[in-house]
Short mmCIF file of C-alpha atoms and ligand atoms in Angstrom, two decimals:
data_model
loop_
_atom_site.label_atom_id
_atom_site.label_comp_id
_atom_site.label_asym_id
_atom_site.label_seq_id
_atom_site.Cartn_x
_atom_site.Cartn_y
_atom_site.Cartn_z
CA UNK Z 1 98.09 122.51 45.56
CA UNK Z 2 100.96 121.24 47.72
CA UNK Z 3 102.56 123.24 50.51
CA UNK Z 4 105.17 120.81 51.89
CA UNK Z 5 106.92 123.12 54.33
CA UNK Z 6 103.74 123.70 56.25
CA UNK Z 7 102.72 120.07 56.47
CA UNK Z 8 104.72 119.50 59.60
CA UNK Z 9 102.32 121.69 61.53
CA UNK Z 10 99.19 120.30 60.01
CA UNK Z 11 98.45 117.37 62.26
CA UNK Z 12 98.40 119.50 65.39
CA UNK Z 13 94.95 120.07 66.76
CA UNK Z 14 95.72 121.26 70.28
CA UNK Z 15 94.46 124.67 71.36
CA UNK Z 16 97.29 127.12 70.95
CA UNK Z 17 96.29 129.23 73.89
CA UNK Z 18 95.26 126.61 76.34
CA UNK Z 19 93.04 123.58 76.59
CA UNK Z 20 93.19 120.11 75.11
CA UNK Z 21 92.28 119.37 71.48
CA UNK Z 22 88.61 119.74 70.82
CA UNK Z 23 86.40 116.95 69.53
CA UNK Z 24 84.21 118.28 66.73
CA UNK Z 25 80.63 118.41 68.01
CA UNK Z 26 78.18 116.77 65.61
CA UNK Z 27 75.59 119.29 64.59
CA UNK Z 28 73.07 117.52 62.39
CA UNK Z 29 70.28 120.01 61.80
CA UNK Z 30 67.71 119.82 59.02
CA UNK Z 31 68.88 120.91 55.63
CA UNK Z 32 67.67 124.37 54.75
CA UNK Z 33 68.48 126.22 51.59
CA UNK Z 34 68.79 129.89 52.22
CA UNK Z 35 71.55 130.86 49.81
CA UNK Z 36 69.09 133.09 47.96
CA UNK Z 37 68.62 135.31 51.00
CA UNK Z 38 70.19 138.71 51.30
CA UNK Z 39 72.35 139.58 54.30
CA UNK Z 40 70.72 141.94 56.74
CA UNK Z 41 71.92 144.54 59.24
CA UNK Z 42 72.72 142.65 62.40
CA UNK Z 43 70.11 142.90 65.15
CA UNK Z 44 70.05 140.78 68.25
CA UNK Z 45 67.76 139.98 71.11
CA UNK Z 46 70.39 139.52 73.79
CA UNK Z 47 73.89 138.37 74.72
CA UNK Z 48 76.91 138.69 72.49
CA UNK Z 49 75.03 139.56 69.31
CA UNK Z 50 73.11 142.44 70.85
CA UNK Z 51 76.17 143.71 72.72
CA UNK Z 52 78.33 143.79 69.59
CA UNK Z 53 75.56 145.28 67.43
CA UNK Z 54 75.30 148.07 70.00
CA UNK Z 55 79.04 148.68 69.78
CA UNK Z 56 78.77 148.78 65.98
CA UNK Z 57 81.14 145.81 65.62
CA UNK Z 58 78.73 143.38 63.96
CA UNK Z 59 77.39 144.91 60.79
CA UNK Z 60 75.55 142.20 58.84
CA UNK Z 61 74.44 138.65 59.47
CA UNK Z 62 73.74 135.89 56.99
CA UNK Z 63 71.40 134.23 56.25
CA UNK Z 64 69.23 136.96 57.68
CA UNK Z 65 66.21 135.02 58.77
CA UNK Z 66 67.77 132.01 60.45
CA UNK Z 67 70.53 134.17 61.95
CA UNK Z 68 67.94 136.40 63.55
CA UNK Z 69 65.90 133.46 64.72
CA UNK Z 70 68.70 131.28 66.00
CA UNK Z 71 71.85 133.27 66.74
CA UNK Z 72 70.61 135.33 69.70
CA UNK Z 73 69.60 132.10 71.44
CA UNK Z 74 72.74 130.20 70.46
CA UNK Z 75 74.95 133.05 71.67
CA UNK Z 76 73.03 133.65 74.89
CA UNK Z 77 75.25 133.32 78.01
CA UNK Z 78 75.15 129.85 79.51
CA UNK Z 79 74.56 128.07 76.17
CA UNK Z 80 77.19 125.55 74.95
CA UNK Z 81 80.11 127.25 73.23
CA UNK Z 82 80.03 127.72 69.46
CA UNK Z 83 83.08 127.95 67.23
CA UNK Z 84 83.71 130.97 64.97
CA UNK Z 85 86.54 131.57 62.51
CA UNK Z 86 88.06 134.34 60.46
CA UNK Z 87 90.71 134.07 57.73
CA UNK Z 88 93.67 136.35 56.97
CA UNK Z 89 95.62 135.99 53.75
CA UNK Z 90 99.41 136.37 54.13
CA UNK Z 91 99.73 138.82 51.25
CA UNK Z 92 102.05 140.86 53.54
CA UNK Z 93 104.18 139.87 56.52
CA UNK Z 94 102.14 141.83 59.03
CA UNK Z 95 98.55 142.36 60.10
CA UNK Z 96 97.21 145.91 59.91
CA UNK Z 97 94.62 148.03 61.73
CA UNK Z 98 91.87 146.87 59.32
CA UNK Z 99 92.53 143.24 60.32
CA UNK Z 100 92.47 144.24 63.98
CA UNK Z 101 88.72 144.77 63.74
CA UNK Z 102 88.17 141.20 62.55
CA UNK Z 103 90.44 140.05 65.41
CA UNK Z 104 88.37 142.13 67.85
CA UNK Z 105 85.30 140.23 66.67
CA UNK Z 106 87.10 136.91 67.37
CA UNK Z 107 88.18 138.17 70.80
CA UNK Z 108 84.62 139.18 71.71
CA UNK Z 109 83.50 135.65 70.83
CA UNK Z 110 86.28 134.26 73.02
CA UNK Z 111 85.32 136.58 75.89
CA UNK Z 112 81.75 135.30 75.64
CA UNK Z 113 83.11 131.76 76.18
CA UNK Z 114 83.01 130.63 72.53
CA UNK Z 115 85.89 128.99 70.71
CA UNK Z 116 87.64 130.82 67.91
CA UNK Z 117 89.94 129.91 65.04
CA UNK Z 118 92.18 132.35 63.21
CA UNK Z 119 93.07 130.91 59.80
CA UNK Z 120 96.16 132.10 57.98
CA UNK Z 121 95.49 131.65 54.27
CA UNK Z 122 98.75 130.01 53.25
CA UNK Z 123 96.93 128.39 50.30
CA UNK Z 124 94.39 131.09 49.40
CA UNK Z 125 97.08 133.81 49.38
CA UNK Z 126 98.61 132.04 46.38
CA UNK Z 127 95.46 132.85 44.34
CA UNK Z 128 94.50 136.27 45.74
CA UNK Z 129 90.97 137.18 46.76
CA UNK Z 130 89.26 139.26 44.03
CA UNK Z 131 86.70 140.71 46.53
CA UNK Z 132 86.60 144.47 46.36
CA UNK Z 133 89.60 144.66 44.04
CA UNK Z 134 89.82 146.31 40.66
CA UNK Z 135 92.97 144.47 39.65
CA UNK Z 136 94.43 141.03 40.23
CA UNK Z 137 97.02 140.81 43.00
CA UNK Z 138 100.66 140.36 42.07
CA UNK Z 139 101.25 136.59 42.22
CA UNK Z 140 103.28 135.57 45.27
CA UNK Z 141 105.79 132.72 45.30
CA UNK Z 142 105.21 129.87 47.74
CA UNK Z 143 108.33 130.95 49.61
CA UNK Z 144 107.14 134.52 50.10
CA UNK Z 145 103.72 133.37 51.20
CA UNK Z 146 105.38 131.13 53.79
CA UNK Z 147 107.51 133.99 55.07
CA UNK Z 148 104.47 136.27 55.26
CA UNK Z 149 102.46 133.56 56.98
CA UNK Z 150 105.12 133.40 59.72
CA UNK Z 151 104.68 137.14 60.28
CA UNK Z 152 100.89 136.88 60.46
CA UNK Z 153 101.02 133.92 62.81
CA UNK Z 154 103.36 135.79 65.16
CA UNK Z 155 101.10 138.85 65.05
CA UNK Z 156 97.93 136.86 65.72
CA UNK Z 157 99.58 134.91 68.54
CA UNK Z 158 100.73 138.14 70.16
CA UNK Z 159 97.26 139.68 69.99
CA UNK Z 160 95.61 136.66 71.60
CA UNK Z 161 98.31 136.44 74.27
CA UNK Z 162 98.23 140.16 75.08
CA UNK Z 163 94.47 139.99 75.28
CA UNK Z 164 94.54 137.06 77.70
CA UNK Z 165 97.27 138.54 79.87
CA UNK Z 166 96.26 142.20 79.91
CA UNK Z 167 92.56 142.44 79.10
CA UNK Z 168 90.97 139.35 80.52
CA UNK Z 169 89.86 139.58 84.12
CA UNK Z 170 88.08 136.25 84.30
CA UNK Z 171 85.77 136.87 87.26
CA UNK Z 172 84.67 133.25 87.16
CA UNK Z 173 83.88 133.36 83.45
CA UNK Z 174 85.58 131.04 80.98
CA UNK Z 175 87.64 132.43 78.14
CA UNK Z 176 86.94 130.37 75.03
CA UNK Z 177 89.77 128.52 73.31
CA UNK Z 178 91.69 130.07 70.45
CA UNK Z 179 93.41 128.14 67.70
CA UNK Z 180 95.66 129.23 64.88
CA UNK Z 181 95.51 127.18 61.67
CA UNK Z 182 96.82 127.48 58.12
CA UNK Z 183 94.59 126.49 55.21
CA UNK Z 184 97.65 125.21 53.30
CA UNK Z 185 97.35 122.27 55.68
CA UNK Z 186 94.12 121.03 54.11
CA UNK Z 187 93.86 122.85 50.77
CA UNK Z 188 97.48 121.96 50.04
CA UNK Z 189 96.63 118.26 50.48
CA UNK Z 190 93.42 118.34 48.55
CA UNK Z 191 93.65 116.49 45.22
CA UNK Z 192 92.23 118.69 42.46
CA UNK Z 193 89.83 116.12 41.06
CA UNK Z 194 88.42 115.32 44.48
CA UNK Z 195 87.91 119.00 45.09
CA UNK Z 196 86.14 119.59 41.76
CA UNK Z 197 84.10 116.43 42.06
CA UNK Z 198 83.10 117.22 45.66
CA UNK Z 199 82.80 120.88 46.60
CA UNK Z 200 83.05 121.99 42.96
CA UNK Z 201 79.96 119.96 42.12
CA UNK Z 202 77.89 121.63 44.86
CA UNK Z 203 78.63 125.28 44.18
CA UNK Z 204 76.48 126.88 41.47
CA UNK Z 205 78.10 128.87 38.66
CA UNK Z 206 75.16 131.28 38.47
CA UNK Z 207 75.54 132.21 42.14
CA UNK Z 208 79.32 132.59 41.92
CA UNK Z 209 79.03 134.68 38.76
CA UNK Z 210 76.36 136.91 40.24
CA UNK Z 211 78.55 138.07 43.14
CA UNK Z 212 79.29 141.74 42.94
CA UNK Z 213 83.08 141.22 43.20
CA UNK Z 214 82.98 138.77 40.30
CA UNK Z 215 80.75 140.96 38.14
CA UNK Z 216 82.95 144.02 38.67
CA UNK Z 217 86.07 142.10 37.64
CA UNK Z 218 84.46 140.40 34.65
CA UNK Z 219 83.42 143.80 33.31
CA UNK Z 220 86.91 145.29 33.81
CA UNK Z 221 89.30 145.45 30.84
CA UNK Z 222 91.71 143.15 32.69
CA UNK Z 223 89.05 140.49 33.23
CA UNK Z 224 89.42 137.71 35.78
CA UNK Z 225 91.61 134.63 35.90
CA UNK Z 226 90.27 131.17 36.66
CA UNK Z 227 92.38 131.17 39.83
CA UNK Z 228 90.66 134.32 41.09
CA UNK Z 229 87.28 133.01 40.03
CA UNK Z 230 87.86 129.87 42.09
CA UNK Z 231 88.97 131.81 45.17
CA UNK Z 232 85.49 131.91 46.79
CA UNK Z 233 85.20 128.15 46.24
CA UNK Z 234 88.42 127.57 48.20
CA UNK Z 235 87.31 129.87 51.01
CA UNK Z 236 83.98 128.02 51.02
CA UNK Z 237 85.92 124.76 51.33
CA UNK Z 238 87.72 126.20 54.39
CA UNK Z 239 84.38 126.79 56.08
CA UNK Z 240 83.32 123.22 55.24
CA UNK Z 241 86.61 121.79 56.53
CA UNK Z 242 86.45 123.82 59.74
CA UNK Z 243 82.83 122.86 60.22
CA UNK Z 244 83.48 119.16 59.75
CA UNK Z 245 86.76 119.01 61.71
CA UNK Z 246 86.25 121.70 64.33
CA UNK Z 247 82.48 122.14 64.57
CA UNK Z 248 82.76 125.71 63.30
CA UNK Z 249 79.39 127.34 62.64
CA UNK Z 250 80.22 131.00 62.20
CA UNK Z 251 82.50 132.76 59.75
CA UNK Z 252 83.53 136.33 60.55
CA UNK Z 253 85.06 138.79 58.13
CA UNK Z 254 85.14 142.37 56.91
CA UNK Z 255 82.10 143.65 55.01
CA UNK Z 256 83.90 142.91 51.72
CA UNK Z 257 83.88 139.20 52.59
CA UNK Z 258 80.11 138.70 52.53
CA UNK Z 259 80.11 137.13 49.04
CA UNK Z 260 82.72 134.54 50.02
CA UNK Z 261 80.96 133.87 53.31
CA UNK Z 262 77.69 133.24 51.42
CA UNK Z 263 79.49 130.70 49.20
CA UNK Z 264 80.76 128.97 52.33
CA UNK Z 265 77.26 128.90 53.75
CA UNK Z 266 75.96 127.37 50.52
CA UNK Z 267 78.59 124.65 50.51
CA UNK Z 268 78.29 123.73 54.20
CA UNK Z 269 74.51 123.60 54.23
CA UNK Z 270 74.39 121.56 51.01
CA UNK Z 271 77.01 119.08 52.13
CA UNK Z 272 76.07 118.70 55.78
CA UNK Z 273 72.58 120.06 56.25
CA UNK Z 274 73.71 122.14 59.22
CA UNK Z 275 72.73 125.77 59.72
CA UNK Z 276 75.83 127.94 59.71
CA UNK Z 277 76.14 131.71 59.81
CA UNK Z 278 78.19 134.65 58.60
CA UNK Z 279 78.81 137.90 60.48
CA UNK Z 280 80.65 140.88 59.06
CA UNK Z 281 82.39 143.80 60.72
CA UNK Z 282 82.38 147.28 59.14
CA UNK Z 283 85.27 148.29 56.94
CA UNK Z 284 87.68 150.76 58.50
CA UNK Z 285 88.37 153.52 56.03
CA UNK Z 286 90.79 156.42 55.76
CA UNK Z 287 89.59 160.04 55.92
CA UNK Z 288 89.27 159.89 52.11
CA UNK Z 289 86.95 156.86 52.34
CA UNK Z 290 89.40 154.21 51.06
CA UNK Z 291 89.47 150.86 52.84
CA UNK Z 292 92.43 150.96 55.18
CA UNK Z 293 94.83 148.24 54.07
CA UNK Z 294 97.53 147.00 51.76
CA UNK Z 295 95.66 147.57 48.52
CA UNK Z 296 95.12 151.30 49.06
CA UNK Z 297 98.70 151.57 50.34
CA UNK Z 298 97.51 153.24 53.55
CA UNK Z 299 97.95 150.36 55.99
CA UNK Z 300 98.84 151.07 59.60
CA UNK Z 301 100.72 147.90 60.49
CA UNK Z 302 100.69 145.91 63.71
CA UNK Z 303 104.26 144.59 63.40
CA UNK Z 304 106.68 146.83 65.21
CA UNK Z 305 109.29 146.86 62.43
CA UNK Z 306 106.75 148.36 60.01
CA UNK Z 307 104.80 150.72 62.31
CA UNK Z 308 106.37 151.37 65.70
CA UNK Z 309 104.27 151.41 68.90
CA UNK Z 310 104.79 155.18 68.88
CA UNK Z 311 103.44 155.54 65.33
CA UNK Z 312 100.48 153.28 66.09
CA UNK Z 313 99.75 155.30 69.23
CA UNK Z 314 99.98 158.55 67.27
CA UNK Z 315 97.64 157.19 64.56
CA UNK Z 316 94.92 156.77 67.19
CA UNK Z 317 95.76 159.98 69.08
CA UNK Z 318 95.21 161.91 65.83
CA UNK Z 319 91.65 160.64 65.28
CA UNK Z 320 89.04 163.37 64.96
CA UNK Z 321 86.29 163.84 67.53
CA UNK Z 322 83.64 162.49 65.14
CA UNK Z 323 85.50 159.16 64.81
CA UNK Z 324 86.99 158.62 68.24
CA UNK Z 325 83.81 157.45 70.00
CA UNK Z 326 83.14 154.92 67.24
CA UNK Z 327 86.72 153.63 67.48
CA UNK Z 328 86.54 153.38 71.29
CA UNK Z 329 83.57 151.06 70.79
CA UNK Z 330 85.18 149.06 68.01
CA UNK Z 331 88.82 148.78 69.08
CA UNK Z 332 88.61 148.60 72.88
CA UNK Z 333 86.88 146.41 75.46
CA UNK Z 334 85.85 149.40 77.58
CA UNK Z 335 82.23 149.13 78.74
CA UNK Z 336 79.85 151.46 76.86
CA UNK Z 337 79.03 153.37 80.08
CA UNK Z 338 82.73 154.13 80.53
CA UNK Z 339 82.97 155.33 76.91
CA UNK Z 340 79.94 157.60 77.52
CA UNK Z 341 81.68 159.02 80.58
CA UNK Z 342 84.94 159.57 78.67
CA UNK Z 343 83.00 161.43 75.95
CA UNK Z 344 81.16 163.54 78.53
CA UNK Z 345 84.48 164.56 80.10
CA UNK Z 346 85.78 165.35 76.62
CA UNK Z 347 82.89 167.76 75.97
CA UNK Z 348 83.96 169.66 79.11
CA UNK Z 349 87.73 169.54 78.49
CA UNK Z 350 88.33 169.02 74.75
CA UNK Z 351 91.87 170.38 74.99
CA UNK Z 352 92.95 167.28 76.96
CA UNK Z 353 92.23 164.91 74.05
CA UNK Z 354 91.09 162.38 76.68
CA UNK Z 355 89.21 159.92 74.38
CA UNK Z 356 91.98 159.95 71.78
CA UNK Z 357 94.68 159.22 74.38
CA UNK Z 358 92.63 156.46 75.98
CA UNK Z 359 91.91 154.88 72.59
CA UNK Z 360 95.58 155.06 71.63
CA UNK Z 361 96.66 153.55 74.96
CA UNK Z 362 94.17 150.66 74.83
CA UNK Z 363 95.02 149.68 71.24
CA UNK Z 364 98.78 150.03 71.70
CA UNK Z 365 98.64 147.84 74.81
CA UNK Z 366 96.66 145.15 72.98
CA UNK Z 367 98.99 145.17 69.99
CA UNK Z 368 102.38 145.73 71.63
CA UNK Z 369 101.81 144.88 75.29
CA UNK Z 370 102.57 147.01 78.34
CA UNK Z 371 106.16 147.60 77.29
CA UNK Z 372 105.03 148.79 73.85
CA UNK Z 373 102.65 151.27 75.40
CA UNK Z 374 105.40 152.60 77.68
CA UNK Z 375 107.66 152.94 74.66
CA UNK Z 376 104.97 154.85 72.74
CA UNK Z 377 104.49 157.23 75.65
CA UNK Z 378 108.24 157.70 76.10
CA UNK Z 379 108.70 158.52 72.40
CA UNK Z 380 105.73 160.90 72.51
CA UNK Z 381 107.22 162.72 75.52
CA UNK Z 382 110.62 162.88 73.89
CA UNK Z 383 109.41 164.11 70.52
CA UNK Z 384 106.43 166.28 71.34
CA UNK Z 385 107.14 167.41 74.92
CA UNK Z 386 110.93 167.57 74.60
CA UNK Z 387 111.33 165.49 77.75
CA UNK Z 388 115.00 165.00 78.53
CA UNK Z 389 114.27 162.12 80.93
CA UNK Z 390 112.24 160.33 78.27
CA UNK Z 391 114.93 160.83 75.69
CA UNK Z 392 117.65 159.59 78.05
CA UNK Z 393 115.63 156.47 78.86
CA UNK Z 394 115.19 155.45 75.26
CA UNK Z 395 116.54 152.18 73.95
CA UNK Z 396 118.37 151.86 70.66
CA UNK Z 397 115.29 150.24 69.11
CA UNK Z 398 113.12 153.18 70.14
CA UNK Z 399 115.67 155.61 68.79
CA UNK Z 400 115.69 153.80 65.48
CA UNK Z 401 111.92 153.90 65.40
CA UNK Z 402 111.99 157.61 66.13
CA UNK Z 403 114.55 158.15 63.40
CA UNK Z 404 111.82 157.02 61.01
CA UNK Z 405 109.68 160.00 62.09
CA UNK Z 406 112.21 162.74 62.61
CA UNK Z 407 115.21 163.58 60.43
CA UNK Z 408 118.35 162.09 61.82
CA UNK Z 409 122.09 162.38 61.63
CA UNK Z 410 125.05 160.54 63.06
CA UNK Z 411 127.85 162.94 64.00
CA UNK Z 412 131.34 162.82 65.54
CA UNK Z 413 131.92 165.22 68.41
CA UNK Z 414 134.95 167.38 67.63
CA UNK Z 415 136.75 169.48 70.24
CA UNK Z 416 135.21 172.95 70.57
CA UNK Z 417 132.17 172.07 68.50
CA UNK Z 418 129.39 174.62 69.06
CA UNK Z 419 125.66 175.00 68.52
CA UNK Z 420 126.07 176.51 65.06
CA UNK Z 421 128.35 173.64 63.98
CA UNK Z 422 125.82 171.11 65.21
CA UNK Z 423 122.92 172.74 63.35
CA UNK Z 424 124.93 173.01 60.14
CA UNK Z 425 126.27 169.45 60.26
CA UNK Z 426 122.75 168.15 60.82
CA UNK Z 427 121.58 170.19 57.80
CA UNK Z 428 118.99 171.70 60.08
CA UNK Z 429 119.54 175.38 59.21
CA UNK Z 430 120.42 177.16 55.97
CA UNK Z 431 124.05 178.09 55.27
CA UNK Z 432 125.12 181.70 55.77
CA UNK Z 433 123.74 184.51 57.94
CA UNK Z 434 120.09 183.38 57.84
CA UNK Z 435 121.02 180.12 59.58
CA UNK Z 436 123.00 182.02 62.23
CA UNK Z 437 120.05 184.36 62.73
CA UNK Z 438 117.63 181.47 63.14
CA UNK Z 439 119.53 180.60 66.33
CA UNK Z 440 119.84 184.15 67.65
CA UNK Z 441 116.11 184.69 66.98
CA UNK Z 442 115.32 181.83 69.38
CA UNK Z 443 114.15 179.34 66.76
CA UNK Z 444 116.42 176.49 67.90
CA UNK Z 445 116.31 174.29 70.97
CA UNK Z 446 118.48 171.36 72.05
CA UNK Z 447 116.97 168.72 74.31
CA UNK Z 448 114.02 170.99 74.98
CA UNK Z 449 116.09 174.03 76.04
CA UNK Z 450 116.22 177.08 73.78
CA UNK Z 451 119.75 177.99 72.65
CA UNK Z 452 120.24 181.55 71.40
CA UNK Z 453 124.03 181.76 71.29
CA UNK Z 454 125.32 180.03 68.14
CA UNK Z 455 128.83 179.97 69.58
CA UNK Z 456 128.00 178.11 72.81
CA UNK Z 457 130.27 175.07 72.99
CA UNK Z 458 128.40 171.78 73.27
CA UNK Z 459 128.43 170.33 76.79
CA UNK Z 460 128.13 166.63 77.61
CA UNK Z 461 125.18 165.97 79.90
CA UNK Z 462 123.43 169.13 78.73
CA UNK Z 463 123.45 169.35 74.96
CA UNK Z 464 124.46 165.73 74.61
CA UNK Z 465 122.51 163.29 76.75
CA UNK Z 466 123.86 160.32 78.69
CA UNK Z 467 122.73 157.89 76.00
CA UNK Z 468 124.75 159.74 73.33
CA UNK Z 469 121.78 161.49 71.76
CA UNK Z 470 120.70 165.12 71.15
CA UNK Z 471 117.21 166.21 70.16
CA UNK Z 472 117.37 169.30 68.01
CA UNK Z 473 114.22 171.29 67.27
CA UNK Z 474 114.08 173.98 64.61
CA UNK Z 475 110.98 176.16 64.72
CA UNK Z 476 107.87 174.52 66.12
CA UNK Z 477 107.81 171.15 64.44
CA UNK Z 478 111.07 170.22 62.74
CA UNK Z 479 112.92 167.64 64.76
CA UNK Z 480 116.36 166.20 64.24
CA UNK Z 481 117.75 163.35 66.25
CA UNK Z 482 121.51 163.36 66.52
CA UNK Z 483 123.29 160.19 67.47
CA UNK Z 484 126.85 160.94 68.57
CA UNK Z 485 129.45 158.42 67.48
CA UNK Z 486 132.48 157.38 69.53
CA UNK Z 487 131.79 159.71 72.45
N1 ATP D 1 90.08 148.10 56.56
C1 ATP D 1 89.49 147.00 57.00
N2 ATP D 1 88.41 147.11 57.82
C2 ATP D 1 87.78 146.01 58.30
N3 ATP D 1 88.16 144.75 58.00
C3 ATP D 1 89.23 144.59 57.19
C4 ATP D 1 89.96 145.70 56.65
N4 ATP D 1 90.99 145.22 55.91
C5 ATP D 1 90.91 143.87 55.96
N5 ATP D 1 89.85 143.50 56.72
C6 ATP D 1 89.37 142.15 56.98
O1 ATP D 1 90.42 141.33 57.47
C7 ATP D 1 90.28 139.99 56.96
C8 ATP D 1 91.56 139.58 56.25
O2 ATP D 1 91.82 140.43 55.17
P1 ATP D 1 93.06 140.22 54.18
O3 ATP D 1 94.30 139.95 54.91
O4 ATP D 1 92.80 139.20 53.19
O5 ATP D 1 93.18 141.65 53.57
P2 ATP D 1 92.34 142.26 52.44
O6 ATP D 1 90.89 142.28 52.78
O7 ATP D 1 92.66 141.58 51.18
O8 ATP D 1 92.81 143.77 52.40
P3 ATP D 1 94.12 144.44 51.82
O9 ATP D 1 94.89 143.42 51.03
O10 ATP D 1 93.64 145.57 51.00
O11 ATP D 1 94.84 144.92 53.04
C9 ATP D 1 89.07 140.03 56.01
O12 ATP D 1 87.94 139.61 56.73
C10 ATP D 1 88.96 141.48 55.66
O13 ATP D 1 87.65 141.87 55.28
N1 LIG D 2 89.50 136.03 51.70
C1 LIG D 2 89.90 136.70 52.90
C2 LIG D 2 90.92 135.92 53.69
C3 LIG D 2 90.40 134.53 54.02
C4 LIG D 2 91.10 133.42 53.59
C5 LIG D 2 90.64 132.12 53.87
C6 LIG D 2 89.45 131.99 54.58
O1 LIG D 2 88.95 130.73 54.85
C7 LIG D 2 88.74 133.09 55.03
C8 LIG D 2 89.23 134.35 54.73
C9 LIG D 2 90.43 138.09 52.51
O2 LIG D 2 91.07 138.19 51.50
O3 LIG D 2 90.25 139.03 53.20
#
């Protein structure tokens, strides 16, 4: 259970994004056993809960009865801040769009003045959460988990910083504190026998075995390892630790996390007697209904080196009309009235793709900052609107990111080289007369300008831009980016 390399960071309790360390508020409330209750669709009387239910961000609350009785009041504006947390396992080195929804839930808590903790699961990632999975995860070495954890921490930090700098207009209201912790710091120091004798003695086998994720895996031919079986117990221990050390009373997570959240509830209430709560956000799925993420192999990443700002922007621009309103509510902070107005305008002018572009711009700015949004727009103009100015203004990084989308070639400019030579060297047209004809038929453009004479000699500043690049388009959609070497 040891994670030595992370220990250095463990003692730090200061808020990462402002504010002094927090003293854990004592919250002794009468012991109530509600682990038998079922979660219920989130409903709220007022404040944050109602606002996020209306946006569709909060899906279920647990335990239903006390959450409905107490949470609206506890989350009402003007009440003392609560602390909410959400965990992210570093099973990859980047967050993805699915995680962004859980982060949005944390940010809404922060905006309502509550304190939030993002936990990177440096310990739990070693076991692998069985929730919603048909197969065990590939085991990850401690070293890889640490490297991935660095990526997640950087991504989470960036989201919270971008939010504070670009989306928070205080107007006299207080932004809650945000902290970033790693559960290797406490689980990695937890002696096994203490864990089993303490938390292990409180959690009931029958309840753990009855969870849907456990049942599904036990019935599968592969079965379930002890490590996977114990995963919910470790996540439950996180909730207990965060409750005792940081006064945390709410765990957030995707809908697939409800079983683990219920185990956490059981442990915290049994060990402390305090009422705590779970809130889930809906799962973001692909058009085929698969959960968007690593497991299904359809993740849209938030780290630039995996999914560029341009690709992220395009992912949101491509959303269908029946999804875009829902995503505007889930992934942006735009007021609902403004979203209604955007949708009304869209009904009048659907060809402008207004809601899609606004959604893409808001998300790209949150994930990659202002510069990232500008880059996404520049790449879009260069690739889809053949803008010479945009292409000339592109940095090497943007060009490399674009190379991932379009075919690319690196060529040497030879004296007398013409349009036909360029197209052939880039493997953009077929050999022989049909390739020649493709040009004469008007099917080829360079830097947005149609070229119909295959023998035109290439001219610097016209066919080859100032930054040593040419954008070649064959037909309507086939792009080739040519980087000229040693100009
Ligand atoms: N597509 C999604 N929609 C909503 N929430 C999601 C999605 N993917 C992950 N989450 C949530 O983000 C949090 C962290 O998830 P985690 O990093 O462990 O990934 P995961 O759930 O194992 O998914 P995967 O490994 O398939 O990407 C959890 O609360 C999880 O439910
Ligand atoms: N189990 C969560 C990640 C997580 C890890 C530790 C926690 O305390 C909470 C959540 C998931 O796989 O999605």
